PDB file of C-alpha atoms and ligand atoms in Angstrom:
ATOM      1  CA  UNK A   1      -6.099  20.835   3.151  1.00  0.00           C
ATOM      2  CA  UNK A   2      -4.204  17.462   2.313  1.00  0.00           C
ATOM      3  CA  UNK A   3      -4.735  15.474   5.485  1.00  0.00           C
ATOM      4  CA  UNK A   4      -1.257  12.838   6.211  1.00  0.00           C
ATOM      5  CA  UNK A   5      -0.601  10.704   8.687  1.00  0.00           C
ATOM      6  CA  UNK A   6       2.878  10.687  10.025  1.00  0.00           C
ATOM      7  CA  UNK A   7       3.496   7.731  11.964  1.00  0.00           C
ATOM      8  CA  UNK A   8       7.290   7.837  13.407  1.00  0.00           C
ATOM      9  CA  UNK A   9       8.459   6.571  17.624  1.00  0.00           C
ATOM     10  CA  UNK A  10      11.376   9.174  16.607  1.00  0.00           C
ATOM     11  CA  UNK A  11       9.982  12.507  18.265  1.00  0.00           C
ATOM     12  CA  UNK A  12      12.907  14.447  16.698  1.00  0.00           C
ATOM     13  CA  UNK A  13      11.994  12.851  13.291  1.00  0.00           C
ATOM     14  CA  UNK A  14       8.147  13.036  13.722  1.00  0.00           C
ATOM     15  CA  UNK A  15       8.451  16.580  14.067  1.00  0.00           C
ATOM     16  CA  UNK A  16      10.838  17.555  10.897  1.00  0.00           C
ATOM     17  CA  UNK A  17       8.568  15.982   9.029  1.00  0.00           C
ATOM     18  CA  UNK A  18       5.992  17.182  10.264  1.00  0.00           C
ATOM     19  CA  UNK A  19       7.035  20.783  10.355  1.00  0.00           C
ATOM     20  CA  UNK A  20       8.372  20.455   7.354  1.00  0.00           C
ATOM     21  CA  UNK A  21       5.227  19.384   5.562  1.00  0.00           C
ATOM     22  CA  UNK A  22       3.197  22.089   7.022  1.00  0.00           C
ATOM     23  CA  UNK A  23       5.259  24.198   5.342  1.00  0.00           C
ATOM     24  CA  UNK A  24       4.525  22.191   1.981  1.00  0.00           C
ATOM     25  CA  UNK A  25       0.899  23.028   2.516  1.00  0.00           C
ATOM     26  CA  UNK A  26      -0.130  19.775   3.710  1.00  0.00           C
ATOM     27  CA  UNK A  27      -2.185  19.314   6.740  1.00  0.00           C
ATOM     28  CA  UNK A  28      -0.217  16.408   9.077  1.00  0.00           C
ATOM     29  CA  UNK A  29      -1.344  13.640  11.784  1.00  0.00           C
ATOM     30  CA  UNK A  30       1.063  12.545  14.435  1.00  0.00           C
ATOM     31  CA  UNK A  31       1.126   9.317  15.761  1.00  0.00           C
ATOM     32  CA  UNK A  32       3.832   8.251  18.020  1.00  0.00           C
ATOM     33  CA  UNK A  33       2.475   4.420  17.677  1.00  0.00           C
ATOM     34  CA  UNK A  34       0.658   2.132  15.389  1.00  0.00           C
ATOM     35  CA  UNK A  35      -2.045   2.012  17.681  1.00  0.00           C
ATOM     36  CA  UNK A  36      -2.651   5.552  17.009  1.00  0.00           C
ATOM     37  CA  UNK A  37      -1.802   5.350  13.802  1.00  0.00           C
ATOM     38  CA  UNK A  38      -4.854   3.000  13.520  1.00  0.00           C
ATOM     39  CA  UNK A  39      -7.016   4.997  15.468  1.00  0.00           C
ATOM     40  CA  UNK A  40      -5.791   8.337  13.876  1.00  0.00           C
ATOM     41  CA  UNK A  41      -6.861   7.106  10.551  1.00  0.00           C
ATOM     42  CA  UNK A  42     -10.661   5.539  11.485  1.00  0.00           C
ATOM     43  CA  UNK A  43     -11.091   9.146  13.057  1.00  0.00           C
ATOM     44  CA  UNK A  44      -9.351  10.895  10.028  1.00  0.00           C
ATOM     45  CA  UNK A  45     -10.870   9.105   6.858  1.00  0.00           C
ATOM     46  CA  UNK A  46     -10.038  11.937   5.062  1.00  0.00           C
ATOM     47  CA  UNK A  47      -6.560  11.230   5.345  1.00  0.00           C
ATOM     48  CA  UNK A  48      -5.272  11.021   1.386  1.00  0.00           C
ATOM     49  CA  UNK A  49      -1.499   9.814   2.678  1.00  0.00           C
ATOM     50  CA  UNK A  50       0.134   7.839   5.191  1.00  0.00           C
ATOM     51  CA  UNK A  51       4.049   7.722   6.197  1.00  0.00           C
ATOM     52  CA  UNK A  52       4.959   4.451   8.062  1.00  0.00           C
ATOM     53  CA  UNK A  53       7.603   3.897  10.117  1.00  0.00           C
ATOM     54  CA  UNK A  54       9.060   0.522  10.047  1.00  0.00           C
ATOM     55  CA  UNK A  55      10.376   0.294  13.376  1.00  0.00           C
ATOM     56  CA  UNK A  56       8.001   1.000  16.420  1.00  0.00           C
ATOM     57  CA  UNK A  57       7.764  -0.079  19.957  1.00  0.00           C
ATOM     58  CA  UNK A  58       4.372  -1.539  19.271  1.00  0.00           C
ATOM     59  CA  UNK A  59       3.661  -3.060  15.869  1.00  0.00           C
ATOM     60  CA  UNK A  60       5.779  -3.679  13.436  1.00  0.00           C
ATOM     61  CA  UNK A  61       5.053  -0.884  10.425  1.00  0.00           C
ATOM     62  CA  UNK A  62       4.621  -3.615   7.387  1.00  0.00           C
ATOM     63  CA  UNK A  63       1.408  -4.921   9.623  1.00  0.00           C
ATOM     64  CA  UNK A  64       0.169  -1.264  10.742  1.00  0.00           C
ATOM     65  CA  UNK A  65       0.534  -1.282   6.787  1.00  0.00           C
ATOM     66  CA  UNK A  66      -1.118  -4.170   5.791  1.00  0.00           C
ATOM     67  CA  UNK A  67      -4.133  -3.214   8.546  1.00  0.00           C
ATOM     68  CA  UNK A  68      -4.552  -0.183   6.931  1.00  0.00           C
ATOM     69  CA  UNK A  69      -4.686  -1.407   3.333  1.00  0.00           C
ATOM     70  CA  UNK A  70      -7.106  -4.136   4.704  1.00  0.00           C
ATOM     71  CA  UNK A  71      -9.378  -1.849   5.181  1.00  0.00           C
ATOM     72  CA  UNK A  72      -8.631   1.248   2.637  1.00  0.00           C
ATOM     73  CA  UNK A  73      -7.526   0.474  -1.100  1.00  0.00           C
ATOM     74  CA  UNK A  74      -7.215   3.877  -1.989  1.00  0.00           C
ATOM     75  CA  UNK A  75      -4.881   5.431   0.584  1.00  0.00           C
ATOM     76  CA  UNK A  76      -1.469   6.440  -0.361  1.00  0.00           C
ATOM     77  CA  UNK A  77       1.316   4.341   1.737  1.00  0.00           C
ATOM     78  CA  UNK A  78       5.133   5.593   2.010  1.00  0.00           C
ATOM     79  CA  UNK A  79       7.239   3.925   4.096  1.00  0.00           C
ATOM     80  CA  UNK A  80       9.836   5.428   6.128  1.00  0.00           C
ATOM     81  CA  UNK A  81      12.910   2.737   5.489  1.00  0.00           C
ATOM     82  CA  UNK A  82      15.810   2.824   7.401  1.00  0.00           C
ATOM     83  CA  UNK A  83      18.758   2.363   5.090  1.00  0.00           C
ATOM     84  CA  UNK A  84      20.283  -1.023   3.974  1.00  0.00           C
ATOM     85  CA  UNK A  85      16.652  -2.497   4.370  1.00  0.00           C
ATOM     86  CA  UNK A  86      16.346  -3.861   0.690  1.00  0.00           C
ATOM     87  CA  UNK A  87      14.359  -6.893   2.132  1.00  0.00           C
ATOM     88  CA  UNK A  88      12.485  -4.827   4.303  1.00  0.00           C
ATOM     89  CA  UNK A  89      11.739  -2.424   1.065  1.00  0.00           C
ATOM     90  CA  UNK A  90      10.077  -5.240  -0.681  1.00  0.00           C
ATOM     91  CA  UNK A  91       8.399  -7.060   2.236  1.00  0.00           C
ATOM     92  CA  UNK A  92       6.889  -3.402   2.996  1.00  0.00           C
ATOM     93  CA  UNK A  93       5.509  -2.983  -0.543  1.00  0.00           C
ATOM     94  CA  UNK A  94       4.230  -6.539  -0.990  1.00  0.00           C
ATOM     95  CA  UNK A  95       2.134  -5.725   2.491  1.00  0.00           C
ATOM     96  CA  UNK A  96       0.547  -2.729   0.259  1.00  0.00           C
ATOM     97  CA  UNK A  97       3.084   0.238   0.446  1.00  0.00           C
ATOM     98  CA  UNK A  98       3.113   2.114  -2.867  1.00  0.00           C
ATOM     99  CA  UNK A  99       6.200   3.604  -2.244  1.00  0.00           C
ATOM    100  CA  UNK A 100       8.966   4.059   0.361  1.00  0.00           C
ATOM    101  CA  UNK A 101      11.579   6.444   1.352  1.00  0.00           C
ATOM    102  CA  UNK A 102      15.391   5.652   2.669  1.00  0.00           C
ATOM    103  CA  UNK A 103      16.419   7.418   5.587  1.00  0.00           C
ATOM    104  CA  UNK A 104      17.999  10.032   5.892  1.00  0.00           C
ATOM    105  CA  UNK A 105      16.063  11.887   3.414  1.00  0.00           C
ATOM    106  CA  UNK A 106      15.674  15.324   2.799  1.00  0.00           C
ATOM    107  CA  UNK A 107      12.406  17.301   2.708  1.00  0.00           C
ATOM    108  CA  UNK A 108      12.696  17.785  -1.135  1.00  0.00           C
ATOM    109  CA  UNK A 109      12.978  14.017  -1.690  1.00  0.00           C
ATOM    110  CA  UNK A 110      10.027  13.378   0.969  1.00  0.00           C
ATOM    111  CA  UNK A 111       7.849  16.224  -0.630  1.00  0.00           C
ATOM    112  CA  UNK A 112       8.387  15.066  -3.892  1.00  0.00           C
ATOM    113  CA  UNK A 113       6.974  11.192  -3.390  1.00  0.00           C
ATOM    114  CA  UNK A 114       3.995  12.951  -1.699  1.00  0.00           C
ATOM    115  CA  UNK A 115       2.902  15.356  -4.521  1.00  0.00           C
ATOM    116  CA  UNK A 116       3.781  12.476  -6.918  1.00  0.00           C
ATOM    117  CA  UNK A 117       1.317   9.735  -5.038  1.00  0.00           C
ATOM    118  CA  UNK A 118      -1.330  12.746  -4.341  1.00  0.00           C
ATOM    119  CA  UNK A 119      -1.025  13.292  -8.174  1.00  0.00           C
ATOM    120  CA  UNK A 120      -1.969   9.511  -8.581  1.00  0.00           C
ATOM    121  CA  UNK A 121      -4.677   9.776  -5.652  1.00  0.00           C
ATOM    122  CA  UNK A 122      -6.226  12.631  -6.902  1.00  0.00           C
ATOM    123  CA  UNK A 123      -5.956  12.234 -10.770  1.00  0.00           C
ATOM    124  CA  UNK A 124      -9.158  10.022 -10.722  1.00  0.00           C
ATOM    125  CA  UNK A 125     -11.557  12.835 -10.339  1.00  0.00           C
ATOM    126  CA  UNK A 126     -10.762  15.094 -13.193  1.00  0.00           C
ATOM    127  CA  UNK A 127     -10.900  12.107 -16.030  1.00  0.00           C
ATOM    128  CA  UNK A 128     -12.600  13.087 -18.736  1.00  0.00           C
ATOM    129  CA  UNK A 129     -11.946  10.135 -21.131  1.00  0.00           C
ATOM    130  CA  UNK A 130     -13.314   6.813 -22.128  1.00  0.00           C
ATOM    131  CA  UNK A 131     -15.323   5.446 -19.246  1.00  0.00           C
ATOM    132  CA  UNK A 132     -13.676   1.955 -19.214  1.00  0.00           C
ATOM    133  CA  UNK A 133     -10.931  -0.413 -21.217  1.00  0.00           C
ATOM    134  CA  UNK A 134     -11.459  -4.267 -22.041  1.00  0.00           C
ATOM    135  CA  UNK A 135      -8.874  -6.805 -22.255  1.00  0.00           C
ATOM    136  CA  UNK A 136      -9.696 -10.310 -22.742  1.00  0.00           C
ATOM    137  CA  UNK A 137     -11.578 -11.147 -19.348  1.00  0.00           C
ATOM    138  CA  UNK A 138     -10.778  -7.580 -17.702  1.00  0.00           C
ATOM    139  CA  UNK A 139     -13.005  -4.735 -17.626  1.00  0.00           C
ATOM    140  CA  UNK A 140     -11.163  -1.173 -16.494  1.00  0.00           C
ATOM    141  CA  UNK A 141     -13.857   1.284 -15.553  1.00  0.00           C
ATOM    142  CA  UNK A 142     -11.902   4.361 -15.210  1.00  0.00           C
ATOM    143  CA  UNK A 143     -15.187   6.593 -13.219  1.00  0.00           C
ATOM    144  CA  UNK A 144     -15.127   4.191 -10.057  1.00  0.00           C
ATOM    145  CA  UNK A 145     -11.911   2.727 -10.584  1.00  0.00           C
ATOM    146  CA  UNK A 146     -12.539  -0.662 -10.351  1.00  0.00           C
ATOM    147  CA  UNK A 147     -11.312  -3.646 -12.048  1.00  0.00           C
ATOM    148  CA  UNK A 148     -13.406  -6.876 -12.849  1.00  0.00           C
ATOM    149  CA  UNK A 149     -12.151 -10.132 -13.976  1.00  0.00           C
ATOM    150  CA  UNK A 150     -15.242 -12.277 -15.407  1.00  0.00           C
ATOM    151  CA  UNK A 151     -17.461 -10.353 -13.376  1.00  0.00           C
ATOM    152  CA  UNK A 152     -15.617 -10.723 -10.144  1.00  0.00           C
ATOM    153  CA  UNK A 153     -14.202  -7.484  -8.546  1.00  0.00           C
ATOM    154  CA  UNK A 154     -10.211  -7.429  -8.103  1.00  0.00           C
ATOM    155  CA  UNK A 155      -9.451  -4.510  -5.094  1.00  0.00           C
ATOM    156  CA  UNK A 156      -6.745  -2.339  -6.421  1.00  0.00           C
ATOM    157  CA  UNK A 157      -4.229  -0.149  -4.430  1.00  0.00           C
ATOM    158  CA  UNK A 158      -3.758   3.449  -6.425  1.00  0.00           C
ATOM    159  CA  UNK A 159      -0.969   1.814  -7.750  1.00  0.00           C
ATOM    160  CA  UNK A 160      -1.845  -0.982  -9.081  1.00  0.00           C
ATOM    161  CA  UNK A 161      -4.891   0.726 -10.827  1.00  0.00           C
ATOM    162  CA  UNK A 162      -2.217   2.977 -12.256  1.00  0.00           C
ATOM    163  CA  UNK A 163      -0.506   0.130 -13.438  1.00  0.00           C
ATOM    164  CA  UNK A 164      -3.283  -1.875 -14.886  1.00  0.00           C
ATOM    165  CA  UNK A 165      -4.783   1.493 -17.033  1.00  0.00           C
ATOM    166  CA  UNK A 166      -0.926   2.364 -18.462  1.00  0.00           C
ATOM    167  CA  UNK A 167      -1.073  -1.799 -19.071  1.00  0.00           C
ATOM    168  CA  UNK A 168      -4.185  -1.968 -20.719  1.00  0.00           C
ATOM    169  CA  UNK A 169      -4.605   1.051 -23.023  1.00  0.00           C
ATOM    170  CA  UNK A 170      -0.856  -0.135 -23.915  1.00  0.00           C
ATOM    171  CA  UNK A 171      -2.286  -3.865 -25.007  1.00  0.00           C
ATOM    172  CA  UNK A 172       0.767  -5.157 -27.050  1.00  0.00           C
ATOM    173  CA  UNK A 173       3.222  -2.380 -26.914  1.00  0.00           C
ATOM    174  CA  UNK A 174       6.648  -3.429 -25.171  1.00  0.00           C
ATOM    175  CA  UNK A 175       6.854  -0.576 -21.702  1.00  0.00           C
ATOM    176  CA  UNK A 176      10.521   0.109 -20.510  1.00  0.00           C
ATOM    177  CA  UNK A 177      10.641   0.347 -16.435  1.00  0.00           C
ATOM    178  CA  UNK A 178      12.211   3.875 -16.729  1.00  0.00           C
ATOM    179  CA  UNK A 179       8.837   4.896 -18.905  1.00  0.00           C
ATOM    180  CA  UNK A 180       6.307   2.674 -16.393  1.00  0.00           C
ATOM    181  CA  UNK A 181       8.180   4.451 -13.572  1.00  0.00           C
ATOM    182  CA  UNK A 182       7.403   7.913 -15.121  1.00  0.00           C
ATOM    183  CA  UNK A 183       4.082   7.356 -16.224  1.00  0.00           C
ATOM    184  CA  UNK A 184       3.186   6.013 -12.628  1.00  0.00           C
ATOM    185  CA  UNK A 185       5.048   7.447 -10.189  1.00  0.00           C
ATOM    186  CA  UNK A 186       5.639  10.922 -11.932  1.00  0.00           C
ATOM    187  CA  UNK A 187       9.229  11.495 -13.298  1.00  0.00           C
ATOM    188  CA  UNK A 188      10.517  13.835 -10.398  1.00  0.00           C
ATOM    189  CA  UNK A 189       9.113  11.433  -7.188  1.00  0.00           C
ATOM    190  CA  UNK A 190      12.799  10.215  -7.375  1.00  0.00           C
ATOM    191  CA  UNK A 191      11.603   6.405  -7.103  1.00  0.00           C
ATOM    192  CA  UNK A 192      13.732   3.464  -8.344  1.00  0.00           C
ATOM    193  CA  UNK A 193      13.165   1.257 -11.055  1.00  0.00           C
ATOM    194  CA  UNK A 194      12.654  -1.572  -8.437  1.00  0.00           C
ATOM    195  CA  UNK A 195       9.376  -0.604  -7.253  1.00  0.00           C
ATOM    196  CA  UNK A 196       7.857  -1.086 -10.845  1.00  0.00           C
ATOM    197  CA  UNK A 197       8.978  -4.627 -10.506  1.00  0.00           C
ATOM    198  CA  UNK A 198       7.759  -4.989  -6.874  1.00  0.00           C
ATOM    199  CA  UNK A 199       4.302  -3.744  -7.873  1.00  0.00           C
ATOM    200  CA  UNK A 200       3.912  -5.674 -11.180  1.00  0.00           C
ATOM    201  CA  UNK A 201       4.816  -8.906  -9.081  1.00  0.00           C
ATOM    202  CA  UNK A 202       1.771  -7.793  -6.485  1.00  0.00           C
ATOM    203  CA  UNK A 203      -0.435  -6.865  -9.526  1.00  0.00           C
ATOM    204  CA  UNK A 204       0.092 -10.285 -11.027  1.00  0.00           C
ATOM    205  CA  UNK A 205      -0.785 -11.969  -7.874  1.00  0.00           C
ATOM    206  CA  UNK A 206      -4.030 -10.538  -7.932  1.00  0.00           C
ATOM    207  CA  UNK A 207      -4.854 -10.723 -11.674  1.00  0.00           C
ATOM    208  CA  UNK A 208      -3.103 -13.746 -13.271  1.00  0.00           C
ATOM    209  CA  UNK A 209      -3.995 -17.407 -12.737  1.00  0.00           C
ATOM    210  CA  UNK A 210      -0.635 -18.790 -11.998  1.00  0.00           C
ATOM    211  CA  UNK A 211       1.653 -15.468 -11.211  1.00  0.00           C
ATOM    212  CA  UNK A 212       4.486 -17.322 -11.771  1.00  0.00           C
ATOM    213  CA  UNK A 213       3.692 -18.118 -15.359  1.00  0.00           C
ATOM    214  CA  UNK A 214       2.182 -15.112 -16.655  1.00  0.00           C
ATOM    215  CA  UNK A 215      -0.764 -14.882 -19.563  1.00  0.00           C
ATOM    216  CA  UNK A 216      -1.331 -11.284 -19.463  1.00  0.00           C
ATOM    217  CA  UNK A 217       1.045  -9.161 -17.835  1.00  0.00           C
ATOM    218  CA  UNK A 218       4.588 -10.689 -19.772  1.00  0.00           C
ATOM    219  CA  UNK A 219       7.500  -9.871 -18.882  1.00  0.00           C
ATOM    220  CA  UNK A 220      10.805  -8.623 -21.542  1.00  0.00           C
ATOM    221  CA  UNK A 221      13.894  -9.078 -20.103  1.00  0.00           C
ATOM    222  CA  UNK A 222      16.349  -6.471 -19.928  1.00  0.00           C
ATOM    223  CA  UNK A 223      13.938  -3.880 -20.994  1.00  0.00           C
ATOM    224  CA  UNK A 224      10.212  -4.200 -18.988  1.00  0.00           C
ATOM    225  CA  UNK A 225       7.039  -5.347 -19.209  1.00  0.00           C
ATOM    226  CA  UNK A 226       3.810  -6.102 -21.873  1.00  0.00           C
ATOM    227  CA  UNK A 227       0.251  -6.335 -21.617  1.00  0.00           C
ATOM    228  CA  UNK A 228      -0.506  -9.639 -24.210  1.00  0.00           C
ATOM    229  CA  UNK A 229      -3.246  -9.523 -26.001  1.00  0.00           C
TER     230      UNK A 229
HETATM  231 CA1   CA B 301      11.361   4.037  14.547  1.00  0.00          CA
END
């Protein structure tokens, strides 16, 4: 079964959810805490998912975030944002999140962002296609997922190695955000157009020299993004 962590102080909260997605199938976690959040997961590395609180009575959920994606590129992260929190939306996915989720949200919205990222997670194993793509100093090699730049390893979340395959077996073709979101993210997870520009802007960091003056990941206003070639 599909092992997530549901990290959430809010007992009444922690337990929709998590009755909720036992009824989805999926096998939940608790933690009350991000210490046992942490702890949870090094006992759990099976864990595919992990729903993050932002506001806990120990640490703060961007840093249980970033701890965990210290250690674990290939985790799933939603967070669990409390509504008008747009800064806290973007500070939580440049700490690693691949997602996040407004609260209040219903069980259909919350479901839906899990299958989606699982999707992503899980869509690795079944590839049956070209083993790896090449763009100017970047090697893709799509059976272990990792991403070189002259030789050098770049760690990837699931995300961003989404990103960087639709990018690079796209070399030179213009990408709306409404298409990047759908390829990524999966048409029905309900996510906004925003977190394609949140993740490009972490993606860059990591691959470009000067992220502010992009070589290989341009930007086209009013319409998306391009891989140059
Ligand atoms: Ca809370």
């Amino acid at each position: 079964m599909k092992k997530i962590l549901v990290l959430e102080d809010e007992d009444s909260i922690r337990s929709f959810v998590v009755v909720n997605l036992r009824r989805a199938g999926y096998e939940p976690i608790e933690a009350p805490t991000g210490a046992e959040a942490l702890e949870k997961l090094r006992a759990n590395p099976d864990i595919g998912v992990a729903l993050l609180d932002v506001m806990l009575p120990d640490i703060d959920g961007f840093e249980v975030c970033r701890r965990i994606r210290a250690a674990d590129s290939r985790i799933g992260i939603i967070m669990l944002t409390a509504k008008s929190m747009e800064m806290d939306k973007l500070t939580g996915l440049s700490s690693g999140a691949d997602d996040y989720v407004t609260k209040p949200f219903s069980t259909a919205e919350l479901t839906a962002r899990i299958d989606a990222l699982y999707r992503r997670i899980g869509s690795g194993a079944e590839e049956q296609e070209e083993d790896e793509l090449r763009q100017g100093p970047f090697i893709l090699n799509m059976r272990t997922r990792v991403l070189t730049k002259n030789g050098e390893r770049i760690k990837l979340t699931q995300i961003e190695y989404a990103l960087m395959k639709l990018f690079m077996s796209s070399a030179g073709k213009p990408l709306k955000r409404e298409e990047i979101l759908n390829a990524v993210w999966g048409r029905e997870s309900g996510a906004e157009e925003k977190v394609v520009d949140v993740n490009v802007r972490r993606l860059r960091i990591k691959i470009e020299e000067d992220p502010t003056l992009p070589v290989y990941l341009g930007t086209i206003w009013g319409y998306g993004y391009q891989w140059n070639t």
